[in-house]
mmCIF file of C-alpha atoms in Angstrom:
data_model
loop_
_atom_site.group_PDB
_atom_site.id
_atom_site.type_symbol
_atom_site.label_atom_id
_atom_site.label_comp_id
_atom_site.label_asym_id
_atom_site.label_seq_id
_atom_site.Cartn_x
_atom_site.Cartn_y
_atom_site.Cartn_z
ATOM 1 C CA MET A 1 -50.720 -17.125 -3.822
ATOM 2 C CA VAL A 2 -47.636 -15.218 -4.952
ATOM 3 C CA LEU A 3 -48.021 -11.756 -6.469
ATOM 4 C CA SER A 4 -45.029 -10.440 -8.398
ATOM 5 C CA THR A 5 -44.574 -6.823 -9.434
ATOM 6 C CA TYR A 6 -41.836 -4.342 -10.160
ATOM 7 C CA GLY A 7 -42.267 -0.637 -10.737
ATOM 8 C CA ALA A 8 -43.352 2.573 -9.044
ATOM 9 C CA ARG A 9 -46.378 3.036 -6.781
ATOM 10 C CA GLY A 10 -48.844 2.421 -9.602
ATOM 11 C CA SER A 11 -47.489 -1.101 -10.053
ATOM 12 C CA VAL A 12 -47.342 -1.991 -6.366
ATOM 13 C CA GLU A 13 -50.530 -0.452 -4.969
ATOM 14 C CA PRO A 14 -52.992 -2.603 -6.992
ATOM 15 C CA MET A 15 -51.207 -5.795 -5.977
ATOM 16 C CA VAL A 16 -51.507 -4.739 -2.357
ATOM 17 C CA GLY A 17 -55.236 -4.276 -2.924
ATOM 18 C CA LEU A 18 -55.492 -7.788 -4.351
ATOM 19 C CA ALA A 19 -53.414 -9.195 -1.484
ATOM 20 C CA VAL A 20 -55.815 -7.704 1.075
ATOM 21 C CA ARG A 21 -58.831 -9.315 -0.575
ATOM 22 C CA LEU A 22 -57.117 -12.680 -1.015
ATOM 23 C CA ARG A 23 -56.250 -12.777 2.677
ATOM 24 C CA GLU A 24 -59.841 -11.883 3.595
ATOM 25 C CA LEU A 25 -60.921 -14.954 1.621
ATOM 26 C CA GLY A 26 -58.501 -17.166 3.523
ATOM 27 C CA ALA A 27 -55.521 -17.378 1.185
ATOM 28 C CA GLU A 28 -51.908 -17.110 2.217
ATOM 29 C CA VAL A 29 -50.249 -14.368 0.174
ATOM 30 C CA ARG A 30 -46.680 -13.399 -0.603
ATOM 31 C CA VAL A 31 -45.953 -10.175 -2.474
ATOM 32 C CA CYS A 32 -42.682 -9.830 -4.372
ATOM 33 C CA ALA A 33 -42.023 -6.127 -4.856
ATOM 34 C CA PRO A 34 -39.166 -3.600 -5.019
ATOM 35 C CA PRO A 35 -37.372 -3.027 -1.696
ATOM 36 C CA ASP A 36 -38.197 0.706 -1.487
ATOM 37 C CA GLU A 37 -39.030 1.683 2.097
ATOM 38 C CA GLU A 38 -42.504 2.968 1.232
ATOM 39 C CA PHE A 39 -43.464 -0.343 -0.385
ATOM 40 C CA THR A 40 -42.103 -2.303 2.547
ATOM 41 C CA GLU A 41 -44.151 -0.135 4.935
ATOM 42 C CA LEU A 42 -47.218 -0.531 2.721
ATOM 43 C CA LEU A 43 -47.012 -4.323 2.852
ATOM 44 C CA ASP A 44 -46.150 -4.413 6.547
ATOM 45 C CA GLY A 45 -49.217 -2.255 7.135
ATOM 46 C CA ILE A 46 -51.528 -4.952 5.759
ATOM 47 C CA GLY A 47 -49.708 -7.750 7.523
ATOM 48 C CA VAL A 48 -48.065 -9.261 4.453
ATOM 49 C CA PRO A 49 -44.322 -9.784 4.846
ATOM 50 C CA PRO A 50 -42.719 -8.302 1.719
ATOM 51 C CA VAL A 51 -40.377 -10.328 -0.451
ATOM 52 C CA PRO A 52 -37.828 -7.765 -1.732
ATOM 53 C CA VAL A 53 -37.026 -8.122 -5.428
ATOM 54 C CA GLY A 54 -34.434 -6.199 -7.394
ATOM 55 C CA ALA A 55 -33.048 -2.740 -6.765
ATOM 56 C CA PRO A 56 -35.053 0.140 -5.249
ATOM 57 C CA VAL A 57 -37.195 1.833 -7.886
ATOM 58 C CA ARG A 58 -37.250 5.407 -6.644
ATOM 59 C CA PRO A 59 -33.537 6.136 -7.215
ATOM 60 C CA LEU A 60 -33.876 4.675 -10.705
ATOM 61 C CA VAL A 61 -36.985 6.653 -11.620
ATOM 62 C CA THR A 62 -35.577 9.923 -10.313
ATOM 63 C CA THR A 63 -32.150 9.633 -11.968
ATOM 64 C CA VAL A 64 -32.602 7.939 -15.363
ATOM 65 C CA VAL A 65 -33.044 10.402 -18.219
ATOM 66 C CA PRO A 66 -36.480 9.837 -19.811
ATOM 67 C CA GLY A 67 -36.119 7.783 -22.981
ATOM 68 C CA SER A 68 -32.496 6.911 -22.323
ATOM 69 C CA THR A 69 -31.364 3.336 -23.001
ATOM 70 C CA GLU A 70 -28.259 3.641 -20.838
ATOM 71 C CA GLY A 71 -28.062 0.631 -18.541
ATOM 72 C CA LEU A 72 -31.238 -0.871 -20.037
ATOM 73 C CA ALA A 73 -29.691 -4.241 -20.918
ATOM 74 C CA LYS A 74 -28.381 -4.646 -17.369
ATOM 75 C CA ARG A 75 -31.770 -3.768 -15.859
ATOM 76 C CA VAL A 76 -33.533 -6.249 -18.149
ATOM 77 C CA SER A 77 -31.093 -8.999 -17.188
ATOM 78 C CA ASP A 78 -31.497 -8.241 -13.490
ATOM 79 C CA LEU A 79 -35.304 -8.208 -13.665
ATOM 80 C CA ILE A 80 -35.475 -11.561 -15.417
ATOM 81 C CA ALA A 81 -32.879 -13.084 -13.098
ATOM 82 C CA ALA A 82 -34.885 -11.920 -10.071
ATOM 83 C CA GLN A 83 -37.948 -13.808 -11.289
ATOM 84 C CA PHE A 84 -35.982 -17.027 -11.758
ATOM 85 C CA GLY A 85 -34.293 -16.496 -8.390
ATOM 86 C CA THR A 86 -36.158 -14.660 -5.640
ATOM 87 C CA VAL A 87 -39.674 -15.052 -7.060
ATOM 88 C CA ALA A 88 -39.183 -18.708 -7.905
ATOM 89 C CA ALA A 89 -38.055 -19.370 -4.327
ATOM 90 C CA ALA A 90 -41.096 -17.516 -2.950
ATOM 91 C CA ALA A 91 -43.413 -19.492 -5.235
ATOM 92 C CA GLU A 92 -42.211 -22.925 -4.110
ATOM 93 C CA GLY A 93 -45.225 -24.785 -2.743
ATOM 94 C CA CYS A 94 -47.705 -22.133 -3.871
ATOM 95 C CA ASP A 95 -50.775 -22.660 -6.037
ATOM 96 C CA ALA A 96 -50.776 -19.608 -8.316
ATOM 97 C CA LEU A 97 -48.574 -16.750 -9.461
ATOM 98 C CA VAL A 98 -50.013 -13.381 -10.537
ATOM 99 C CA ALA A 99 -47.614 -10.979 -12.239
ATOM 100 C CA THR A 100 -47.715 -7.417 -13.475
ATOM 101 C CA GLY A 101 -45.184 -4.843 -14.548
ATOM 102 C CA PRO A 102 -42.543 -4.677 -17.301
ATOM 103 C CA LEU A 103 -42.361 -7.498 -19.826
ATOM 104 C CA PRO A 104 -39.109 -8.953 -18.394
ATOM 105 C CA VAL A 105 -40.961 -9.395 -15.090
ATOM 106 C CA THR A 106 -44.094 -11.024 -16.469
ATOM 107 C CA ALA A 107 -42.304 -13.234 -19.001
ATOM 108 C CA GLY A 108 -39.945 -14.387 -16.270
ATOM 109 C CA ALA A 109 -42.819 -14.952 -13.867
ATOM 110 C CA ARG A 110 -44.753 -17.094 -16.342
ATOM 111 C CA SER A 111 -41.614 -19.138 -16.913
ATOM 112 C CA VAL A 112 -41.347 -19.727 -13.159
ATOM 113 C CA ALA A 113 -44.989 -20.802 -12.988
ATOM 114 C CA GLU A 114 -44.449 -23.125 -15.944
ATOM 115 C CA LYS A 115 -41.435 -24.706 -14.274
ATOM 116 C CA LEU A 116 -43.268 -25.150 -10.964
ATOM 117 C CA GLY A 117 -46.467 -26.418 -12.604
ATOM 118 C CA ILE A 118 -48.687 -23.761 -11.018
ATOM 119 C CA ARG A 119 -51.321 -21.421 -12.401
ATOM 120 C CA TYR A 120 -50.173 -18.108 -13.877
ATOM 121 C CA VAL A 121 -52.189 -14.918 -14.422
ATOM 122 C CA HIS A 122 -50.962 -11.844 -16.247
ATOM 123 C CA ALA A 123 -52.485 -8.628 -14.879
ATOM 124 C CA SER A 124 -52.445 -5.233 -16.562
ATOM 125 C CA HIS A 125 -53.512 -2.041 -14.822
ATOM 126 C CA THR A 126 -53.910 -0.149 -18.073
ATOM 127 C CA PRO A 127 -55.501 -1.202 -21.378
ATOM 128 C CA VAL A 128 -52.821 0.622 -23.352
ATOM 129 C CA SER A 129 -50.335 -2.242 -22.999
ATOM 130 C CA LEU A 130 -52.662 -4.971 -24.322
ATOM 131 C CA PRO A 131 -52.652 -5.768 -28.065
ATOM 132 C CA SER A 132 -55.733 -4.429 -29.800
ATOM 133 C CA PRO A 133 -56.570 -3.372 -33.362
ATOM 134 C CA HIS A 134 -58.321 -0.377 -31.827
ATOM 135 C CA GLN A 135 -55.112 1.230 -30.502
ATOM 136 C CA PRO A 136 -51.388 1.405 -31.307
ATOM 137 C CA PRO A 137 -48.837 -0.140 -28.950
ATOM 138 C CA PRO A 138 -46.908 2.060 -26.552
ATOM 139 C CA GLY A 139 -43.328 2.664 -27.596
ATOM 140 C CA ARG A 140 -40.525 0.608 -26.096
ATOM 141 C CA ARG A 141 -37.444 2.371 -24.807
ATOM 142 C CA GLY A 142 -34.976 2.744 -27.649
ATOM 143 C CA ARG A 143 -37.353 1.142 -30.153
ATOM 144 C CA PRO A 144 -39.555 3.832 -31.709
ATOM 145 C CA LEU A 145 -42.375 2.625 -33.916
ATOM 146 C CA PRO A 146 -42.077 3.529 -37.615
ATOM 147 C CA PRO A 147 -44.066 6.731 -38.225
ATOM 148 C CA GLU A 148 -44.984 5.621 -41.755
ATOM 149 C CA VAL A 149 -46.990 2.640 -40.422
ATOM 150 C CA SER A 150 -50.542 3.474 -39.387
ATOM 151 C CA ASP A 151 -52.219 0.055 -39.239
ATOM 152 C CA ASN A 152 -52.507 -0.939 -35.585
ATOM 153 C CA ARG A 153 -52.271 -4.680 -36.247
ATOM 154 C CA GLU A 154 -49.010 -4.199 -38.110
ATOM 155 C CA LEU A 155 -47.690 -1.981 -35.341
ATOM 156 C CA TRP A 156 -48.447 -4.665 -32.749
ATOM 157 C CA ASP A 157 -46.585 -7.192 -34.915
ATOM 158 C CA ILE A 158 -43.600 -4.849 -34.949
ATOM 159 C CA ASP A 159 -43.902 -4.459 -31.193
ATOM 160 C CA ALA A 160 -43.775 -8.244 -30.753
ATOM 161 C CA ARG A 161 -40.601 -8.423 -32.842
ATOM 162 C CA ASN A 162 -39.063 -5.595 -30.816
ATOM 163 C CA ALA A 163 -39.880 -7.425 -27.599
ATOM 164 C CA ASN A 164 -38.226 -10.584 -28.886
ATOM 165 C CA GLU A 165 -35.087 -8.695 -29.853
ATOM 166 C CA MET A 166 -34.925 -6.878 -26.522
ATOM 167 C CA PHE A 167 -35.761 -9.702 -24.135
ATOM 168 C CA GLY A 168 -35.794 -13.045 -25.941
ATOM 169 C CA GLU A 169 -32.137 -14.012 -25.656
ATOM 170 C CA VAL A 170 -31.865 -13.340 -21.925
ATOM 171 C CA LEU A 171 -35.222 -14.949 -21.122
ATOM 172 C CA ASN A 172 -34.474 -18.086 -23.101
ATOM 173 C CA ALA A 173 -31.038 -18.421 -21.537
ATOM 174 C CA HIS A 174 -32.669 -18.537 -18.111
ATOM 175 C CA ARG A 175 -35.332 -20.933 -19.356
ATOM 176 C CA ALA A 176 -32.675 -23.253 -20.729
ATOM 177 C CA GLY A 177 -30.948 -23.139 -17.369
ATOM 178 C CA VAL A 178 -34.012 -24.666 -15.676
ATOM 179 C CA GLY A 179 -34.821 -27.111 -18.449
ATOM 180 C CA LEU A 180 -37.562 -25.166 -20.242
ATOM 181 C CA PRO A 181 -37.775 -24.854 -24.050
ATOM 182 C CA PRO A 182 -37.321 -21.434 -25.683
ATOM 183 C CA VAL A 183 -40.269 -19.165 -26.452
ATOM 184 C CA ASP A 184 -40.480 -17.438 -29.823
ATOM 185 C CA ASN A 185 -42.937 -14.675 -28.870
ATOM 186 C CA VAL A 186 -41.967 -13.177 -25.524
ATOM 187 C CA ARG A 187 -44.798 -10.664 -25.337
ATOM 188 C CA ASP A 188 -47.666 -13.005 -26.142
ATOM 189 C CA TYR A 189 -46.182 -15.701 -23.922
ATOM 190 C CA ALA A 190 -46.136 -13.284 -20.984
ATOM 191 C CA PHE A 191 -49.637 -11.926 -21.668
ATOM 192 C CA THR A 192 -51.282 -15.353 -22.266
ATOM 193 C CA ASP A 193 -54.509 -15.721 -24.250
ATOM 194 C CA SER A 194 -56.590 -14.379 -21.332
ATOM 195 C CA PRO A 195 -54.834 -11.526 -19.527
ATOM 196 C CA TRP A 196 -56.658 -9.779 -16.719
ATOM 197 C CA LEU A 197 -57.361 -6.073 -17.040
ATOM 198 C CA ALA A 198 -57.622 -4.450 -13.624
ATOM 199 C CA THR A 199 -59.358 -1.241 -14.651
ATOM 200 C CA ASP A 200 -62.870 0.092 -14.176
ATOM 201 C CA PRO A 201 -65.142 -0.641 -17.156
ATOM 202 C CA VAL A 202 -66.728 2.825 -17.024
ATOM 203 C CA LEU A 203 -63.465 4.750 -16.821
ATOM 204 C CA SER A 204 -61.671 2.349 -19.146
ATOM 205 C CA PRO A 205 -64.013 0.365 -21.405
ATOM 206 C CA TRP A 206 -62.301 -2.515 -23.218
ATOM 207 C CA ARG A 207 -63.450 -3.121 -26.787
ATOM 208 C CA PRO A 208 -63.533 -6.881 -27.483
ATOM 209 C CA THR A 209 -60.705 -8.328 -29.581
ATOM 210 C CA ASP A 210 -59.319 -11.756 -30.437
ATOM 211 C CA LEU A 211 -57.547 -11.606 -27.070
ATOM 212 C CA GLY A 212 -59.680 -13.031 -24.257
ATOM 213 C CA VAL A 213 -59.246 -10.096 -21.882
ATOM 214 C CA VAL A 214 -60.933 -10.501 -18.491
ATOM 215 C CA GLN A 215 -61.810 -7.104 -17.024
ATOM 216 C CA THR A 216 -62.199 -7.308 -13.263
ATOM 217 C CA GLY A 217 -62.478 -3.688 -12.230
ATOM 218 C CA ALA A 218 -59.664 -1.707 -10.613
ATOM 219 C CA TRP A 219 -57.782 -3.286 -7.714
ATOM 220 C CA LEU A 220 -58.161 -0.654 -5.015
ATOM 221 C CA ARG A 221 -56.680 -1.035 -1.563
ATOM 222 C CA PRO A 222 -59.190 -0.348 1.231
ATOM 223 C CA ASP A 223 -57.785 2.613 3.138
ATOM 224 C CA GLU A 224 -59.267 3.457 6.525
ATOM 225 C CA ARG A 225 -56.430 5.695 7.725
ATOM 226 C CA PRO A 226 -57.581 9.006 9.213
ATOM 227 C CA LEU A 227 -56.253 12.196 7.701
ATOM 228 C CA PRO A 228 -53.535 13.905 9.763
ATOM 229 C CA PRO A 229 -54.993 16.355 12.321
ATOM 230 C CA GLU A 230 -53.042 19.268 10.820
ATOM 231 C CA LEU A 231 -54.511 18.531 7.387
ATOM 232 C CA VAL A 232 -58.028 18.244 8.817
ATOM 233 C CA ALA A 233 -57.565 21.619 10.494
ATOM 234 C CA PHE A 234 -56.462 23.144 7.192
ATOM 235 C CA LEU A 235 -59.452 21.661 5.354
ATOM 236 C CA ASP A 236 -61.821 22.986 8.023
ATOM 237 C CA ALA A 237 -60.298 26.469 7.979
ATOM 238 C CA GLY A 238 -61.734 27.544 4.639
ATOM 239 C CA PRO A 239 -63.390 26.542 1.361
ATOM 240 C CA ALA A 240 -62.462 23.267 -0.308
ATOM 241 C CA PRO A 241 -58.902 23.449 -1.694
ATOM 242 C CA VAL A 242 -57.494 22.040 -4.930
ATOM 243 C CA TYR A 243 -55.159 19.060 -4.618
ATOM 244 C CA VAL A 244 -51.951 18.966 -6.664
ATOM 245 C CA GLY A 245 -49.843 15.799 -6.827
ATOM 246 C CA PHE A 246 -47.754 13.930 -9.370
ATOM 247 C CA GLY A 247 -47.124 10.713 -7.480
ATOM 248 C CA SER A 248 -44.029 8.806 -8.559
ATOM 249 C CA MET A 249 -43.244 11.035 -11.534
ATOM 250 C CA PRO A 250 -39.789 12.648 -11.271
ATOM 251 C CA LEU A 251 -40.669 15.879 -13.197
ATOM 252 C CA GLY A 252 -38.012 17.914 -14.968
ATOM 253 C CA ASP A 253 -38.891 21.247 -13.362
ATOM 254 C CA ALA A 254 -40.698 20.521 -10.106
ATOM 255 C CA LYS A 255 -40.328 24.076 -8.805
ATOM 256 C CA GLY A 256 -41.689 25.522 -12.020
ATOM 257 C CA LEU A 257 -44.675 23.191 -11.964
ATOM 258 C CA ALA A 258 -45.427 24.007 -8.327
ATOM 259 C CA ARG A 259 -45.226 27.710 -9.121
ATOM 260 C CA ALA A 260 -47.566 27.362 -12.101
ATOM 261 C CA ALA A 261 -50.076 25.182 -10.234
ATOM 262 C CA ILE A 262 -50.222 27.288 -7.093
ATOM 263 C CA GLY A 263 -50.489 30.477 -9.158
ATOM 264 C CA ALA A 264 -53.323 29.050 -11.244
ATOM 265 C CA ILE A 265 -55.231 27.802 -8.202
ATOM 266 C CA ARG A 266 -54.874 31.111 -6.403
ATOM 267 C CA ALA A 267 -56.137 32.850 -9.524
ATOM 268 C CA GLN A 268 -59.351 30.836 -9.104
ATOM 269 C CA GLY A 269 -59.653 32.013 -5.508
ATOM 270 C CA ARG A 270 -58.828 28.550 -4.122
ATOM 271 C CA ARG A 271 -56.456 27.163 -1.542
ATOM 272 C CA VAL A 272 -53.949 24.379 -2.252
ATOM 273 C CA VAL A 273 -53.085 20.954 -0.870
ATOM 274 C CA LEU A 274 -49.715 20.041 -2.381
ATOM 275 C CA SER A 275 -48.481 16.444 -2.375
ATOM 276 C CA ARG A 276 -44.698 16.216 -2.308
ATOM 277 C CA GLY A 277 -44.407 12.928 -4.209
ATOM 278 C CA TRP A 278 -41.163 11.660 -5.691
ATOM 279 C CA ALA A 279 -40.554 15.040 -7.320
ATOM 280 C CA GLU A 280 -40.496 16.676 -3.867
ATOM 281 C CA LEU A 281 -42.995 19.389 -4.750
ATOM 282 C CA GLY A 282 -43.121 22.142 -2.165
ATOM 283 C CA PRO A 283 -44.774 25.505 -1.402
ATOM 284 C CA ILE A 284 -43.410 28.519 -3.255
ATOM 285 C CA ASP A 285 -43.813 30.929 -0.324
ATOM 286 C CA ASP A 286 -44.959 31.035 3.295
ATOM 287 C CA ARG A 287 -48.586 32.018 2.708
ATOM 288 C CA ASP A 288 -51.093 30.059 4.764
ATOM 289 C CA ASP A 289 -53.283 29.060 1.811
ATOM 290 C CA CYS A 290 -50.998 26.167 0.851
ATOM 291 C CA PHE A 291 -50.558 22.928 2.814
ATOM 292 C CA ALA A 292 -47.954 20.289 1.859
ATOM 293 C CA VAL A 293 -48.555 16.580 2.542
ATOM 294 C CA GLY A 294 -46.596 13.366 2.179
ATOM 295 C CA GLU A 295 -48.118 9.893 2.239
ATOM 296 C CA VAL A 296 -51.842 10.313 2.894
ATOM 297 C CA ASN A 297 -55.169 8.538 2.429
ATOM 298 C CA GLN A 298 -56.154 9.861 -0.999
ATOM 299 C CA GLN A 299 -59.556 8.197 -0.849
ATOM 300 C CA ALA A 300 -60.474 10.318 2.155
ATOM 301 C CA LEU A 301 -58.703 13.471 0.977
ATOM 302 C CA PHE A 302 -60.183 13.549 -2.524
ATOM 303 C CA ALA A 303 -63.681 13.544 -1.044
ATOM 304 C CA GLU A 304 -62.844 16.899 0.602
ATOM 305 C CA VAL A 305 -61.273 18.836 -2.289
ATOM 306 C CA ALA A 306 -62.686 21.002 -5.056
ATOM 307 C CA ALA A 307 -60.561 19.367 -7.762
ATOM 308 C CA VAL A 308 -57.546 17.107 -8.250
ATOM 309 C CA VAL A 309 -54.619 18.183 -10.444
ATOM 310 C CA HIS A 310 -52.432 15.179 -11.222
ATOM 311 C CA HIS A 311 -50.325 13.288 -13.767
ATOM 312 C CA GLY A 312 -52.936 10.793 -14.890
ATOM 313 C CA SER A 313 -51.906 7.474 -13.429
ATOM 314 C CA ALA A 314 -54.567 4.777 -13.452
ATOM 315 C CA GLY A 315 -54.718 4.720 -9.657
ATOM 316 C CA THR A 316 -55.039 8.463 -9.075
ATOM 317 C CA THR A 317 -57.560 8.839 -11.904
ATOM 318 C CA THR A 318 -59.709 6.047 -10.490
ATOM 319 C CA THR A 319 -59.466 7.263 -6.893
ATOM 320 C CA ALA A 320 -60.465 10.804 -7.879
ATOM 321 C CA ALA A 321 -63.316 9.507 -10.024
ATOM 322 C CA ARG A 322 -64.663 7.350 -7.190
ATOM 323 C CA ALA A 323 -64.540 10.373 -4.876
ATOM 324 C CA GLY A 324 -66.496 12.506 -7.364
ATOM 325 C CA ALA A 325 -63.665 15.035 -7.550
ATOM 326 C CA PRO A 326 -63.271 16.919 -10.850
ATOM 327 C CA GLN A 327 -59.833 16.401 -12.369
ATOM 328 C CA VAL A 328 -57.158 18.228 -14.317
ATOM 329 C CA VAL A 329 -54.765 15.698 -15.843
ATOM 330 C CA VAL A 330 -51.308 16.889 -16.896
ATOM 331 C CA PRO A 331 -49.882 13.739 -18.530
ATOM 332 C CA GLN A 332 -46.147 13.221 -18.232
ATOM 333 C CA GLY A 333 -45.740 9.953 -20.176
ATOM 334 C CA ALA A 334 -46.553 6.240 -20.308
ATOM 335 C CA ASP A 335 -50.333 5.660 -20.365
ATOM 336 C CA GLN A 336 -51.191 9.021 -18.825
ATOM 337 C CA SER A 337 -52.445 10.635 -22.040
ATOM 338 C CA TYR A 338 -54.971 7.810 -22.284
ATOM 339 C CA TRP A 339 -56.353 8.577 -18.826
ATOM 340 C CA ALA A 340 -56.356 12.302 -19.574
ATOM 341 C CA ASP A 341 -58.476 11.645 -22.652
ATOM 342 C CA ARG A 342 -60.854 9.448 -20.654
ATOM 343 C CA VAL A 343 -61.350 12.197 -18.060
ATOM 344 C CA ASP A 344 -62.081 14.652 -20.855
ATOM 345 C CA ASP A 345 -64.378 12.264 -22.749
ATOM 346 C CA LEU A 346 -66.414 11.523 -19.620
ATOM 347 C CA GLY A 347 -66.781 15.221 -18.823
ATOM 348 C CA ILE A 348 -65.352 14.798 -15.316
ATOM 349 C CA GLY A 349 -62.470 17.213 -15.801
ATOM 350 C CA ALA A 350 -59.969 18.602 -18.262
ATOM 351 C CA ALA A 351 -57.059 17.078 -20.157
ATOM 352 C CA HIS A 352 -54.070 19.413 -20.201
ATOM 353 C CA ALA A 353 -52.332 19.627 -23.568
ATOM 354 C CA GLY A 354 -48.901 18.142 -22.940
ATOM 355 C CA PRO A 355 -46.653 17.756 -19.894
ATOM 356 C CA VAL A 356 -45.409 21.343 -19.561
ATOM 357 C CA ALA A 357 -47.870 23.447 -17.587
ATOM 358 C CA THR A 358 -47.999 27.204 -17.165
ATOM 359 C CA THR A 359 -50.119 29.335 -14.903
ATOM 360 C CA ALA A 360 -52.232 30.329 -17.898
ATOM 361 C CA SER A 361 -52.723 26.767 -19.213
ATOM 362 C CA LEU A 362 -53.604 25.402 -15.784
ATOM 363 C CA SER A 363 -55.958 28.316 -15.125
ATOM 364 C CA ALA A 364 -57.875 27.467 -18.301
ATOM 365 C CA ALA A 365 -58.067 23.791 -17.326
ATOM 366 C CA LEU A 366 -59.156 24.618 -13.782
ATOM 367 C CA GLN A 367 -61.967 26.803 -15.070
ATOM 368 C CA VAL A 368 -63.359 23.688 -16.762
ATOM 369 C CA ALA A 369 -62.793 21.436 -13.749
ATOM 370 C CA LEU A 370 -64.287 23.877 -11.251
ATOM 371 C CA ALA A 371 -67.409 24.601 -13.311
ATOM 372 C CA PRO A 372 -70.641 23.428 -11.626
ATOM 373 C CA GLY A 373 -71.489 21.195 -14.581
ATOM 374 C CA THR A 374 -68.199 19.332 -14.266
ATOM 375 C CA ARG A 375 -68.759 18.750 -10.564
ATOM 376 C CA ALA A 376 -72.263 17.433 -11.284
ATOM 377 C CA ARG A 377 -70.938 15.093 -13.955
ATOM 378 C CA ALA A 378 -68.104 13.892 -11.689
ATOM 379 C CA THR A 379 -70.630 13.158 -8.947
ATOM 380 C CA ALA A 380 -72.785 11.165 -11.356
ATOM 381 C CA VAL A 381 -69.855 9.130 -12.694
ATOM 382 C CA ALA A 382 -68.625 8.433 -9.154
ATOM 383 C CA GLY A 383 -71.750 6.401 -8.532
ATOM 384 C CA THR A 384 -70.933 4.097 -11.432
ATOM 385 C CA VAL A 385 -67.278 3.332 -10.635
ATOM 386 C CA ARG A 386 -66.863 -0.155 -9.201
ATOM 387 C CA ALA A 387 -65.286 -0.526 -5.789
ATOM 388 C CA ASP A 388 -65.047 -4.327 -5.821
ATOM 389 C CA GLY A 389 -62.509 -5.040 -8.571
ATOM 390 C CA ALA A 390 -59.979 -6.614 -6.207
ATOM 391 C CA VAL A 391 -62.721 -8.725 -4.601
ATOM 392 C CA VAL A 392 -63.852 -9.964 -8.023
ATOM 393 C CA ALA A 393 -60.272 -10.823 -8.972
ATOM 394 C CA ALA A 394 -59.540 -12.566 -5.680
ATOM 395 C CA ARG A 395 -62.643 -14.743 -5.979
ATOM 396 C CA MET A 396 -61.884 -15.591 -9.591
ATOM 397 C CA LEU A 397 -58.348 -16.554 -8.695
ATOM 398 C CA LEU A 398 -59.339 -18.773 -5.794
ATOM 399 C CA GLU A 399 -62.297 -20.410 -7.533
ATOM 400 C CA ALA A 400 -60.303 -21.351 -10.628
ATOM 401 C CA THR A 401 -57.071 -22.441 -8.948
ATOM 402 C CA PRO A 402 -56.800 -26.047 -7.760
ATOM 403 C CA THR A 403 -54.753 -26.313 -4.584
ATOM 404 C CA ARG A 404 -52.169 -28.880 -3.638
ATOM 405 C CA ALA A 405 -53.905 -29.231 -0.282
ATOM 406 C CA GLU A 406 -57.013 -30.470 -2.095
ATOM 407 C CA GLY A 407 -54.966 -33.071 -3.902
ATOM 408 C CA ALA A 408 -55.561 -31.489 -7.303
ATOM 409 C CA ALA A 409 -52.912 -31.576 -9.946
ATOM 410 C CA PRO A 410 -51.074 -28.254 -10.138
ATOM 411 C CA ARG A 411 -51.593 -26.113 -13.240
#
């Protein structure tokens, strides 16, 4: 099995979770992912040799101006070329190719699978990206949706046309180069008629549509790493702290956000565990009520904290929910407003209004998250969140994929 992904931690981590479960079921797995050191270490840690694809993501994420289209055409061309090059080479002799990430990646990956005659699965780790009459499409960089159009079906049609204009020419040039016919709907070709949705059905219920979405549950990586001794000592030294972390988000004013978060948490009489992340968040003074961490087992840590303040990625939201930790979601972009709304709708925390946080706005949100009723609700929901999404997906993939070793015709 070859798993292809490109993006920040939220795109790589679920594929690592699937890779672990596939290997447990006896499959050989190759993971094509960005060459960032942390992703290489992540894959090495589970015993899967990484196949580096494309340029490192972190320098791109932390330097590109949000919304800017500068260099976009070059990045699109490089992403598609990498699928037809590096990923195609990795997939030689394999039985199935699972892809997630930006449309140039998944459309290129399906083309590779088509050329090799192997099974292809499109995986999404958020429902926001899948066409549905119940929701509008997310905007594409440099292609804002017309504000005068309110019908979701029409908006998804516009999105499909935008995708064709942005990616169709480059994709079809590569397809022609390997003897494949052109595609006239890049988005729907990449998604297929039955995309997999790797999200929890309680946290992220999918409303049925004409698209045959298969919801497996979230692909969580089993993490047995112990917490660092210094962090354990900090946790044991006082009442449960509040965790603050924004993962792979670059943040425009990291120092200002750290100042606002730490001030708001102190105002609630709580201590702080601050995750540095890609924004390099750090303490604002030398007081001993704040402890900074780097890479850490969030599954273990979130079980020990009073609340989790974060950006609202699918992975962090799900991990906090499984741990029963109340949440404050400060969405910065992408699908994060969706997850903030889900946290609010479920009563397991508070959705912050917008990406810019102040001490006052975070204090108000923390009062909701730290209320006894919110903790009780978060504990109740935790018992309903599935832990076996990656196992379900791995079994489905293996059971439905004929292998060359069995003498079956490749799909």
